[in-house]
mmCIF file of N, CA, C and O in Angstrom:
data_model
loop_
_atom_site.group_PDB
_atom_site.id
_atom_site.type_symbol
_atom_site.label_atom_id
_atom_site.label_comp_id
_atom_site.label_asym_id
_atom_site.label_seq_id
_atom_site.Cartn_x
_atom_site.Cartn_y
_atom_site.Cartn_z
ATOM 1 N N GLY A 23 86.540 105.850 94.105
ATOM 2 C CA GLY A 23 86.843 105.133 95.207
ATOM 3 C C GLY A 23 87.984 105.204 95.156
ATOM 4 O O GLY A 23 89.155 105.273 93.832
ATOM 5 N N VAL A 24 89.159 105.175 96.250
ATOM 6 C CA VAL A 24 90.534 105.230 95.684
ATOM 7 C C VAL A 24 91.238 103.783 96.332
ATOM 8 O O VAL A 24 91.322 103.539 97.687
ATOM 9 N N GLY A 25 90.767 102.773 95.718
ATOM 10 C CA GLY A 25 91.123 101.332 95.797
ATOM 11 C C GLY A 25 92.383 101.052 94.426
ATOM 12 O O GLY A 25 93.131 101.686 93.893
ATOM 13 N N GLY A 26 92.209 99.809 94.061
ATOM 14 C CA GLY A 26 93.001 99.583 92.974
ATOM 15 C C GLY A 26 93.035 99.965 91.689
ATOM 16 O O GLY A 26 93.816 100.925 91.073
ATOM 17 N N LEU A 27 91.264 100.146 91.267
ATOM 18 C CA LEU A 27 91.312 101.124 89.648
ATOM 19 C C LEU A 27 91.404 102.304 90.468
ATOM 20 O O LEU A 27 92.058 103.194 89.019
ATOM 21 N N GLY A 28 91.043 103.086 91.007
ATOM 22 C CA GLY A 28 91.341 104.457 91.838
ATOM 23 C C GLY A 28 92.323 104.942 91.690
ATOM 24 O O GLY A 28 93.062 105.585 91.381
ATOM 25 N N HIS A 29 93.529 103.564 92.275
ATOM 26 C CA HIS A 29 94.913 104.143 92.498
ATOM 27 C C HIS A 29 95.137 104.383 90.462
ATOM 28 O O HIS A 29 96.060 105.450 90.404
ATOM 29 N N LEU A 30 94.960 103.558 89.618
ATOM 30 C CA LEU A 30 95.095 103.640 88.311
ATOM 31 C C LEU A 30 94.990 104.842 88.096
ATOM 32 O O LEU A 30 95.363 105.260 87.238
ATOM 33 N N ALA A 31 93.775 104.985 87.818
ATOM 34 C CA ALA A 31 93.317 106.740 87.577
ATOM 35 C C ALA A 31 93.418 107.735 87.649
ATOM 36 O O ALA A 31 93.671 108.491 87.360
ATOM 37 N N ILE A 32 94.100 107.989 89.244
ATOM 38 C CA ILE A 32 94.754 108.781 90.005
ATOM 39 C C ILE A 32 96.126 109.260 89.147
ATOM 40 O O ILE A 32 96.603 110.161 88.635
ATOM 41 N N GLN A 33 96.805 107.872 88.878
ATOM 42 C CA GLN A 33 98.210 108.380 88.375
ATOM 43 C C GLN A 33 98.480 108.343 87.079
ATOM 44 O O GLN A 33 98.979 109.328 86.182
ATOM 45 N N PHE A 34 97.324 107.604 85.974
ATOM 46 C CA PHE A 34 97.317 107.680 84.648
ATOM 47 C C PHE A 34 96.581 109.018 84.360
ATOM 48 O O PHE A 34 97.707 110.336 83.731
ATOM 49 N N ALA A 35 96.008 109.689 84.999
ATOM 50 C CA ALA A 35 95.089 111.566 85.061
ATOM 51 C C ALA A 35 96.194 112.362 85.307
ATOM 52 O O ALA A 35 96.382 113.570 84.681
ATOM 53 N N SER A 36 96.841 112.312 86.227
ATOM 54 C CA SER A 36 97.606 113.093 86.574
ATOM 55 C C SER A 36 99.031 113.032 85.776
ATOM 56 O O SER A 36 99.647 114.108 85.656
ATOM 57 N N LYS A 37 99.846 111.700 85.297
ATOM 58 C CA LYS A 37 100.608 111.505 84.240
ATOM 59 C C LYS A 37 99.858 112.207 83.067
ATOM 60 O O LYS A 37 100.929 113.341 82.415
ATOM 61 N N PHE A 38 98.968 112.549 82.639
ATOM 62 C CA PHE A 38 98.528 112.891 81.134
ATOM 63 C C PHE A 38 98.036 114.703 81.755
ATOM 64 O O PHE A 38 98.051 115.675 80.569
ATOM 65 N N GLY A 39 98.264 115.103 82.900
ATOM 66 C CA GLY A 39 98.701 116.615 83.419
ATOM 67 C C GLY A 39 97.132 117.275 83.746
ATOM 68 O O GLY A 39 97.127 118.556 83.640
ATOM 69 N N CYS A 40 96.661 115.937 84.006
ATOM 70 C CA CYS A 40 94.649 116.572 84.377
ATOM 71 C C CYS A 40 94.939 116.842 85.638
ATOM 72 O O CYS A 40 95.945 116.721 86.586
ATOM 73 N N HIS A 41 94.213 118.052 86.569
ATOM 74 C CA HIS A 41 93.597 118.649 87.531
ATOM 75 C C HIS A 41 92.839 117.009 88.447
ATOM 76 O O HIS A 41 91.730 117.022 88.028
ATOM 77 N N VAL A 42 93.328 116.101 88.976
ATOM 78 C CA VAL A 42 92.835 115.546 89.848
ATOM 79 C C VAL A 42 92.748 115.475 91.100
ATOM 80 O O VAL A 42 93.189 115.977 92.126
ATOM 81 N N THR A 43 91.393 115.266 91.440
ATOM 82 C CA THR A 43 90.920 115.360 92.698
ATOM 83 C C THR A 43 90.408 114.058 93.376
ATOM 84 O O THR A 43 89.406 113.375 92.491
ATOM 85 N N ALA A 44 90.617 113.443 94.729
ATOM 86 C CA ALA A 44 90.192 111.993 95.061
ATOM 87 C C ALA A 44 89.303 112.341 96.050
ATOM 88 O O ALA A 44 89.044 113.372 97.242
ATOM 89 N N ILE A 45 88.093 111.861 95.827
ATOM 90 C CA ILE A 45 86.841 111.648 96.932
ATOM 91 C C ILE A 45 87.436 110.323 97.589
ATOM 92 O O ILE A 45 86.756 109.580 96.438
ATOM 93 N N SER A 46 86.899 110.564 98.397
ATOM 94 C CA SER A 46 87.172 109.302 99.330
ATOM 95 C C SER A 46 85.963 109.382 100.607
ATOM 96 O O SER A 46 86.235 110.693 101.524
ATOM 97 N N THR A 47 85.653 108.297 101.408
ATOM 98 C CA THR A 47 84.856 108.398 102.575
ATOM 99 C C THR A 47 85.997 108.100 103.840
ATOM 100 O O THR A 47 85.618 108.490 104.882
ATOM 101 N N SER A 48 87.159 108.185 103.285
ATOM 102 C CA SER A 48 88.560 107.711 104.638
ATOM 103 C C SER A 48 89.378 108.948 104.119
ATOM 104 O O SER A 48 90.025 108.946 103.304
ATOM 105 N N ALA A 49 89.544 109.717 105.155
ATOM 106 C CA ALA A 49 89.826 110.886 105.480
ATOM 107 C C ALA A 49 91.784 110.227 105.408
ATOM 108 O O ALA A 49 92.172 111.307 104.728
ATOM 109 N N ASN A 50 91.922 109.319 105.896
ATOM 110 C CA ASN A 50 93.510 108.890 106.248
ATOM 111 C C ASN A 50 94.011 108.543 104.709
ATOM 112 O O ASN A 50 95.202 108.091 104.712
ATOM 113 N N LYS A 51 93.357 108.687 103.512
ATOM 114 C CA LYS A 51 93.373 108.388 102.187
ATOM 115 C C LYS A 51 93.973 109.311 101.734
ATOM 116 O O LYS A 51 94.495 109.448 100.856
ATOM 117 N N ARG A 52 94.450 110.595 102.683
ATOM 118 C CA ARG A 52 94.575 111.464 101.669
ATOM 119 C C ARG A 52 95.874 112.166 101.450
ATOM 120 O O ARG A 52 96.600 112.021 99.982
ATOM 121 N N GLU A 53 96.712 111.731 102.225
ATOM 122 C CA GLU A 53 98.583 111.388 102.054
ATOM 123 C C GLU A 53 98.949 110.517 101.124
ATOM 124 O O GLU A 53 99.406 110.781 100.413
ATOM 125 N N GLU A 54 98.080 108.966 100.837
ATOM 126 C CA GLU A 54 98.372 108.147 99.756
ATOM 127 C C GLU A 54 98.453 108.907 98.635
ATOM 128 O O GLU A 54 99.113 108.476 97.936
ATOM 129 N N CYS A 55 97.009 109.427 98.242
ATOM 130 C CA CYS A 55 96.671 109.933 97.273
ATOM 131 C C CYS A 55 97.085 111.395 96.314
ATOM 132 O O CYS A 55 97.507 111.342 95.606
ATOM 133 N N GLU A 56 98.001 111.857 97.613
ATOM 134 C CA GLU A 56 98.615 113.227 97.237
ATOM 135 C C GLU A 56 100.117 112.372 96.788
ATOM 136 O O GLU A 56 100.854 113.098 95.865
ATOM 137 N N GLN A 57 100.748 111.174 97.315
ATOM 138 C CA GLN A 57 101.885 110.543 96.701
ATOM 139 C C GLN A 57 101.287 110.000 95.245
ATOM 140 O O GLN A 57 102.292 110.120 94.504
ATOM 141 N N LEU A 58 100.227 109.189 94.903
ATOM 142 C CA LEU A 58 99.894 109.051 93.439
ATOM 143 C C LEU A 58 99.741 110.590 92.495
ATOM 144 O O LEU A 58 99.678 109.917 91.553
ATOM 145 N N GLY A 59 99.766 111.744 93.399
ATOM 146 C CA GLY A 59 99.782 112.451 92.191
ATOM 147 C C GLY A 59 98.428 113.336 91.973
ATOM 148 O O GLY A 59 98.341 114.226 91.229
ATOM 149 N N VAL A 60 97.153 113.518 93.018
ATOM 150 C CA VAL A 60 96.258 114.140 93.308
ATOM 151 C C VAL A 60 96.803 115.462 93.615
ATOM 152 O O VAL A 60 97.780 115.986 93.943
ATOM 153 N N THR A 61 95.690 116.856 93.320
ATOM 154 C CA THR A 61 96.047 117.777 93.295
ATOM 155 C C THR A 61 95.297 118.618 94.249
ATOM 156 O O THR A 61 95.352 119.557 95.042
ATOM 157 N N GLY A 62 93.775 117.485 94.559
ATOM 158 C CA GLY A 62 93.211 117.761 96.050
ATOM 159 C C GLY A 62 92.372 116.729 95.835
ATOM 160 O O GLY A 62 92.649 115.345 95.551
ATOM 161 N N PHE A 63 91.513 117.008 97.223
ATOM 162 C CA PHE A 63 91.705 115.443 98.449
ATOM 163 C C PHE A 63 89.924 116.071 99.387
ATOM 164 O O PHE A 63 90.044 117.132 99.162
ATOM 165 N N ILE A 64 88.650 115.070 98.588
ATOM 166 C CA ILE A 64 87.761 115.896 99.212
ATOM 167 C C ILE A 64 87.906 114.583 100.104
ATOM 168 O O ILE A 64 87.050 113.034 99.878
ATOM 169 N N ASN A 65 86.871 114.905 101.351
ATOM 170 C CA ASN A 65 86.493 113.944 102.695
ATOM 171 C C ASN A 65 85.246 113.865 102.689
ATOM 172 O O ASN A 65 84.817 114.714 102.811
ATOM 173 N N MET A 66 84.348 112.862 101.512
ATOM 174 C CA MET A 66 82.803 113.073 101.464
ATOM 175 C C MET A 66 82.306 113.102 103.234
ATOM 176 O O MET A 66 81.421 113.413 103.185
ATOM 177 N N LYS A 67 83.074 112.708 104.379
ATOM 178 C CA LYS A 67 82.223 113.020 105.408
ATOM 179 C C LYS A 67 82.604 114.408 105.718
ATOM 180 O O LYS A 67 81.916 114.611 107.360
ATOM 181 N N ASN A 68 83.288 115.233 105.332
ATOM 182 C CA ASN A 68 83.437 116.744 105.760
ATOM 183 C C ASN A 68 82.395 117.541 104.878
ATOM 184 O O ASN A 68 82.712 117.943 103.674
ATOM 185 N N VAL A 69 81.591 118.056 105.622
ATOM 186 C CA VAL A 69 80.481 119.113 104.705
ATOM 187 C C VAL A 69 81.064 120.281 104.067
ATOM 188 O O VAL A 69 80.837 120.332 103.017
ATOM 189 N N GLU A 70 81.908 120.808 104.974
ATOM 190 C CA GLU A 70 82.607 122.337 104.484
ATOM 191 C C GLU A 70 83.335 121.622 102.872
ATOM 192 O O GLU A 70 83.525 122.732 102.018
ATOM 193 N N GLU A 71 84.275 120.540 103.397
ATOM 194 C CA GLU A 71 85.101 120.105 101.943
ATOM 195 C C GLU A 71 84.169 119.933 100.798
ATOM 196 O O GLU A 71 84.465 120.617 99.782
ATOM 197 N N LEU A 72 83.041 119.354 100.935
ATOM 198 C CA LEU A 72 81.986 119.222 100.021
ATOM 199 C C LEU A 72 81.509 120.540 99.286
ATOM 200 O O LEU A 72 81.267 120.707 98.099
ATOM 201 N N LYS A 73 80.793 121.273 100.478
ATOM 202 C CA LYS A 73 80.321 122.453 99.933
ATOM 203 C C LYS A 73 81.240 123.444 99.090
ATOM 204 O O LYS A 73 81.081 124.235 98.311
ATOM 205 N N ALA A 74 82.530 123.838 99.451
ATOM 206 C CA ALA A 74 83.438 124.078 98.881
ATOM 207 C C ALA A 74 84.200 123.917 97.415
ATOM 208 O O ALA A 74 84.089 124.393 96.196
ATOM 209 N N ALA A 75 83.362 122.659 97.306
ATOM 210 C CA ALA A 75 83.955 121.753 95.893
ATOM 211 C C ALA A 75 82.397 121.634 95.049
ATOM 212 O O ALA A 75 82.537 121.768 93.770
ATOM 213 N N ALA A 76 81.254 122.503 95.469
ATOM 214 C CA ALA A 76 80.276 122.316 94.852
ATOM 215 C C ALA A 76 80.600 123.283 93.375
ATOM 216 O O ALA A 76 80.942 123.974 93.422
ATOM 217 N N PHE A 77 79.861 122.007 92.551
ATOM 218 C CA PHE A 77 79.791 122.705 90.324
ATOM 219 C C PHE A 77 81.134 123.327 90.258
ATOM 220 O O PHE A 77 81.534 124.125 89.728
ATOM 221 N N THR A 78 82.481 122.788 90.973
ATOM 222 C CA THR A 78 83.786 122.739 90.279
ATOM 223 C C THR A 78 83.901 121.890 89.400
ATOM 224 O O THR A 78 85.569 122.230 89.024
ATOM 225 N N PHE A 79 83.513 120.623 89.396
ATOM 226 C CA PHE A 79 84.218 119.405 88.479
ATOM 227 C C PHE A 79 83.652 119.652 87.345
ATOM 228 O O PHE A 79 82.576 119.784 86.707
ATOM 229 N N ASP A 80 84.554 119.440 86.126
ATOM 230 C CA ASP A 80 84.100 118.983 84.749
ATOM 231 C C ASP A 80 84.031 117.661 84.371
ATOM 232 O O ASP A 80 82.877 117.066 83.670
ATOM 233 N N PHE A 81 84.173 116.594 85.529
ATOM 234 C CA PHE A 81 84.242 115.746 85.083
ATOM 235 C C PHE A 81 84.586 114.666 86.547
ATOM 236 O O PHE A 81 85.169 114.913 86.913
ATOM 237 N N ILE A 82 83.719 113.563 86.145
ATOM 238 C CA ILE A 82 83.719 112.650 87.610
ATOM 239 C C ILE A 82 83.934 111.172 86.975
ATOM 240 O O ILE A 82 82.867 110.940 86.133
ATOM 241 N N LEU A 83 85.124 110.710 87.500
ATOM 242 C CA LEU A 83 85.489 108.766 87.073
ATOM 243 C C LEU A 83 84.687 108.711 88.773
ATOM 244 O O LEU A 83 85.741 108.153 89.111
ATOM 245 N N ALA A 84 83.968 107.665 88.176
ATOM 246 C CA ALA A 84 83.534 106.489 89.611
ATOM 247 C C ALA A 84 84.022 105.473 89.573
ATOM 248 O O ALA A 84 83.683 104.812 89.035
ATOM 249 N N THR A 85 85.024 105.088 90.931
ATOM 250 C CA THR A 85 85.589 103.636 90.671
ATOM 251 C C THR A 85 85.237 102.933 91.948
ATOM 252 O O THR A 85 85.977 102.308 92.227
ATOM 253 N N ALA A 86 84.410 103.338 92.923
ATOM 254 C CA ALA A 86 84.089 102.948 94.020
ATOM 255 C C ALA A 86 83.584 101.618 94.081
ATOM 256 O O ALA A 86 82.823 101.665 93.107
ATOM 257 N N HIS A 87 83.455 100.712 94.539
ATOM 258 C CA HIS A 87 83.238 99.428 94.511
ATOM 259 C C HIS A 87 81.574 99.707 95.069
ATOM 260 O O HIS A 87 80.535 98.158 94.750
ATOM 261 N N ALA A 88 81.387 100.271 95.852
ATOM 262 C CA ALA A 88 80.137 100.209 96.651
ATOM 263 C C ALA A 88 79.006 101.499 96.307
ATOM 264 O O ALA A 88 79.842 102.367 95.374
ATOM 265 N N ASP A 89 77.720 101.452 96.459
ATOM 266 C CA ASP A 89 77.082 102.123 95.653
ATOM 267 C C ASP A 89 77.593 103.672 96.067
ATOM 268 O O ASP A 89 77.664 104.063 97.240
ATOM 269 N N CYS A 90 77.050 104.710 95.284
ATOM 270 C CA CYS A 90 77.279 105.825 95.302
ATOM 271 C C CYS A 90 76.567 106.967 95.418
ATOM 272 O O CYS A 90 75.350 106.770 95.744
ATOM 273 N N ASP A 91 76.164 107.914 96.215
ATOM 274 C CA ASP A 91 75.339 109.111 96.408
ATOM 275 C C ASP A 91 75.516 110.171 95.204
ATOM 276 O O ASP A 91 76.247 111.164 95.079
ATOM 277 N N TRP A 92 74.513 109.654 94.145
ATOM 278 C CA TRP A 92 74.630 110.000 92.461
ATOM 279 C C TRP A 92 74.042 111.369 92.992
ATOM 280 O O TRP A 92 74.829 112.477 92.290
ATOM 281 N N ASP A 93 73.238 112.221 93.959
ATOM 282 C CA ASP A 93 72.930 113.029 94.099
ATOM 283 C C ASP A 93 74.016 114.410 94.532
ATOM 284 O O ASP A 93 74.101 115.314 93.863
ATOM 285 N N LEU A 94 74.509 113.790 95.160
ATOM 286 C CA LEU A 94 76.071 114.179 95.974
ATOM 287 C C LEU A 94 77.097 114.671 94.917
ATOM 288 O O LEU A 94 77.432 115.714 94.714
ATOM 289 N N PHE A 95 77.472 113.602 93.932
ATOM 290 C CA PHE A 95 78.329 113.788 92.697
ATOM 291 C C PHE A 95 77.637 114.500 91.817
ATOM 292 O O PHE A 95 78.315 115.756 91.007
ATOM 293 N N GLN A 96 76.382 114.685 91.625
ATOM 294 C CA GLN A 96 75.876 115.395 90.513
ATOM 295 C C GLN A 96 75.542 116.551 90.990
ATOM 296 O O GLN A 96 76.357 117.967 90.197
ATOM 297 N N GLY A 97 76.106 117.369 92.151
ATOM 298 C CA GLY A 97 76.151 118.493 92.721
ATOM 299 C C GLY A 97 77.538 118.870 92.585
ATOM 300 O O GLY A 97 77.818 120.111 93.161
ATOM 301 N N LEU A 98 78.967 118.251 92.301
ATOM 302 C CA LEU A 98 80.109 118.686 92.295
ATOM 303 C C LEU A 98 80.225 119.435 91.396
ATOM 304 O O LEU A 98 81.243 119.955 90.904
ATOM 305 N N LEU A 99 79.434 118.786 89.805
ATOM 306 C CA LEU A 99 79.740 119.172 88.425
ATOM 307 C C LEU A 99 79.230 120.192 88.052
ATOM 308 O O LEU A 99 78.063 120.574 88.485
ATOM 309 N N VAL A 100 80.118 120.824 87.400
ATOM 310 C CA VAL A 100 79.767 122.190 86.752
ATOM 311 C C VAL A 100 78.403 122.062 85.886
ATOM 312 O O VAL A 100 77.651 122.709 86.175
ATOM 313 N N ASP A 101 78.403 121.377 84.929
ATOM 314 C CA ASP A 101 77.217 121.204 84.111
ATOM 315 C C ASP A 101 76.348 119.737 84.684
ATOM 316 O O ASP A 101 77.140 118.983 85.671
ATOM 317 N N SER A 102 75.115 119.431 83.514
ATOM 318 C CA SER A 102 74.152 118.537 84.148
ATOM 319 C C SER A 102 75.128 117.158 83.543
ATOM 320 O O SER A 102 74.232 116.698 82.757
ATOM 321 N N VAL A 103 76.205 116.824 84.023
ATOM 322 C CA VAL A 103 76.530 115.768 82.869
ATOM 323 C C VAL A 103 77.035 114.745 83.894
ATOM 324 O O VAL A 103 77.212 114.818 84.827
ATOM 325 N N PRO A 104 76.485 113.508 83.410
ATOM 326 C CA PRO A 104 76.157 112.362 84.809
ATOM 327 C C PRO A 104 77.932 111.968 84.612
ATOM 328 O O PRO A 104 78.803 111.844 84.134
ATOM 329 N N PRO A 105 77.999 111.691 86.094
ATOM 330 C CA PRO A 105 79.337 110.852 86.389
ATOM 331 C C PRO A 105 79.049 109.780 85.667
ATOM 332 O O PRO A 105 78.111 109.198 85.506
ATOM 333 N N LEU A 106 81.023 109.567 85.250
ATOM 334 C CA LEU A 106 80.944 107.880 84.656
ATOM 335 C C LEU A 106 81.862 107.073 85.404
ATOM 336 O O LEU A 106 82.183 107.151 86.176
ATOM 337 N N ASP A 107 80.662 106.057 85.401
ATOM 338 C CA ASP A 107 80.529 105.212 86.614
ATOM 339 C C ASP A 107 81.464 104.127 86.202
ATOM 340 O O ASP A 107 81.217 103.342 84.960
ATOM 341 N N CYS A 108 82.375 103.333 86.769
ATOM 342 C CA CYS A 108 83.333 102.575 85.937
ATOM 343 C C CYS A 108 83.247 101.903 87.448
ATOM 344 O O CYS A 108 84.579 100.702 87.807
ATOM 345 N N GLN A 109 81.773 101.077 88.325
ATOM 346 C CA GLN A 109 81.727 100.240 89.311
ATOM 347 C C GLN A 109 82.143 98.849 88.845
ATOM 348 O O GLN A 109 81.747 98.624 87.217
ATOM 349 N N GLN A 110 81.449 97.630 89.326
ATOM 350 C CA GLN A 110 82.185 96.571 88.968
ATOM 351 C C GLN A 110 81.269 96.095 87.624
ATOM 352 O O GLN A 110 80.358 96.538 87.622
ATOM 353 N N PRO A 111 81.818 95.276 86.931
ATOM 354 C CA PRO A 111 81.313 94.717 85.690
ATOM 355 C C PRO A 111 79.989 93.527 85.958
ATOM 356 O O PRO A 111 80.043 93.153 86.840
ATOM 357 N N GLY A 112 78.690 93.985 85.534
ATOM 358 C CA GLY A 112 77.869 93.072 85.453
ATOM 359 C C GLY A 112 76.843 93.841 86.376
ATOM 360 O O GLY A 112 75.751 93.192 87.094
ATOM 361 N N ARG A 113 77.459 94.683 87.560
ATOM 362 C CA ARG A 113 76.426 95.116 88.724
ATOM 363 C C ARG A 113 75.159 96.001 87.646
ATOM 364 O O ARG A 113 74.990 97.148 87.273
ATOM 365 N N GLN A 114 74.226 95.798 88.529
ATOM 366 C CA GLN A 114 72.895 96.896 87.921
ATOM 367 C C GLN A 114 72.430 97.870 88.629
ATOM 368 O O GLN A 114 72.406 97.509 90.140
ATOM 369 N N ARG A 115 72.511 98.636 88.251
ATOM 370 C CA ARG A 115 71.968 99.815 89.525
ATOM 371 C C ARG A 115 70.568 100.022 89.341
ATOM 372 O O ARG A 115 69.925 99.947 88.223
ATOM 373 N N ALA A 116 70.365 101.019 90.098
ATOM 374 C CA ALA A 116 68.873 100.912 90.553
ATOM 375 C C ALA A 116 68.386 101.934 89.330
ATOM 376 O O ALA A 116 68.817 102.868 88.472
ATOM 377 N N ALA A 117 66.791 101.767 88.356
ATOM 378 C CA ALA A 117 66.502 102.360 87.633
ATOM 379 C C ALA A 117 66.580 104.071 87.977
ATOM 380 O O ALA A 117 66.551 105.225 86.811
ATOM 381 N N ASP A 118 66.879 104.361 89.079
ATOM 382 C CA ASP A 118 66.549 105.858 89.541
ATOM 383 C C ASP A 118 68.044 106.587 89.374
ATOM 384 O O ASP A 118 68.372 107.627 89.618
ATOM 385 N N ASP A 119 68.896 105.738 89.048
ATOM 386 C CA ASP A 119 70.493 106.245 89.381
ATOM 387 C C ASP A 119 71.110 107.000 88.143
ATOM 388 O O ASP A 119 70.976 106.767 87.261
#
């Protein structure tokens, strides 16, 4: 998610020279993310953007505060490495997550 922790993650990763793509359900966050240093942006509600990004990520750092569609994220990763989930402490993920 592109909130407090997401903002920090974007800024740190971009300063370290990483190629950073923000993934959000809010298309209106694109410009804000570009100002923070992203080199790419995916609107999760845009099927064409998701298709274009399939199997192109080496790593996903999930900072969303809500439950995520883990199957969708898995489809973005090059290898079968699970996304790193940095959601709220103490939150219990379902057994199939």
